[in-house]
Tab-separated table of C-alpha atoms in Angstrom:
chain	number	residue	atom	x	y	z
A	265	UNK	CA	12.995	5.825	-24.480
A	266	UNK	CA	15.475	7.950	-22.536
A	267	UNK	CA	16.537	9.987	-25.585
A	268	UNK	CA	13.307	12.014	-25.697
A	269	UNK	CA	12.494	14.579	-23.005
A	270	UNK	CA	9.863	13.784	-20.423
A	271	UNK	CA	7.033	16.277	-20.134
A	272	UNK	CA	6.157	17.871	-16.824
A	273	UNK	CA	2.868	15.980	-16.758
A	274	UNK	CA	4.615	12.623	-17.217
A	275	UNK	CA	7.151	13.519	-14.547
A	276	UNK	CA	4.447	14.482	-12.054
A	277	UNK	CA	2.540	11.293	-12.788
A	278	UNK	CA	5.646	9.190	-12.132
A	279	UNK	CA	6.340	11.129	-8.929
A	280	UNK	CA	2.739	10.583	-7.862
A	281	UNK	CA	3.051	6.831	-8.335
A	282	UNK	CA	6.296	6.886	-6.334
A	283	UNK	CA	4.679	8.746	-3.458
A	284	UNK	CA	1.671	6.432	-3.594
A	285	UNK	CA	3.921	3.371	-3.420
A	286	UNK	CA	6.050	4.723	-0.555
A	287	UNK	CA	3.232	5.955	1.678
A	288	UNK	CA	0.143	3.901	0.903
A	289	UNK	CA	1.460	0.377	0.377
A	290	UNK	CA	3.063	-0.007	3.842
A	291	UNK	CA	-0.127	1.439	5.333
A	292	UNK	CA	-2.264	-1.095	3.491
A	293	UNK	CA	-0.011	-3.925	4.657
A	294	UNK	CA	-0.296	-2.743	8.275
A	295	UNK	CA	-4.076	-2.581	8.004
A	296	UNK	CA	-4.349	-6.079	6.566
A	297	UNK	CA	-1.971	-7.489	9.193
A	298	UNK	CA	-3.919	-5.781	11.969
A	299	UNK	CA	-7.215	-7.204	10.728
A	300	UNK	CA	-5.705	-10.682	10.422
A	301	UNK	CA	-4.227	-10.646	13.935
A	302	UNK	CA	-7.532	-9.390	15.321
A	303	UNK	CA	-9.384	-12.292	13.707
A	304	UNK	CA	-6.804	-14.769	15.000
A	305	UNK	CA	-7.037	-13.373	18.524
A	306	UNK	CA	-10.827	-13.693	18.385
A	307	UNK	CA	-10.474	-17.290	17.195
A	308	UNK	CA	-8.037	-18.279	19.946
A	309	UNK	CA	-10.207	-16.616	22.581
A	310	UNK	CA	-13.165	-18.665	21.359
A	311	UNK	CA	-11.029	-21.804	21.353
A	312	UNK	CA	-9.840	-21.216	24.921
A	313	UNK	CA	-13.376	-20.753	26.132
């Protein structure tokens, strides 16, 4: 696989996936954690009265 040259298009696509993984995945995790903690806080508030 490494013996043939990579085209510019393939390289850009790989770079795009790398950027997507670095920037978007941590953001998605933060969003899901925030939503979860918000739901938990609402639940405990209800439980406490």
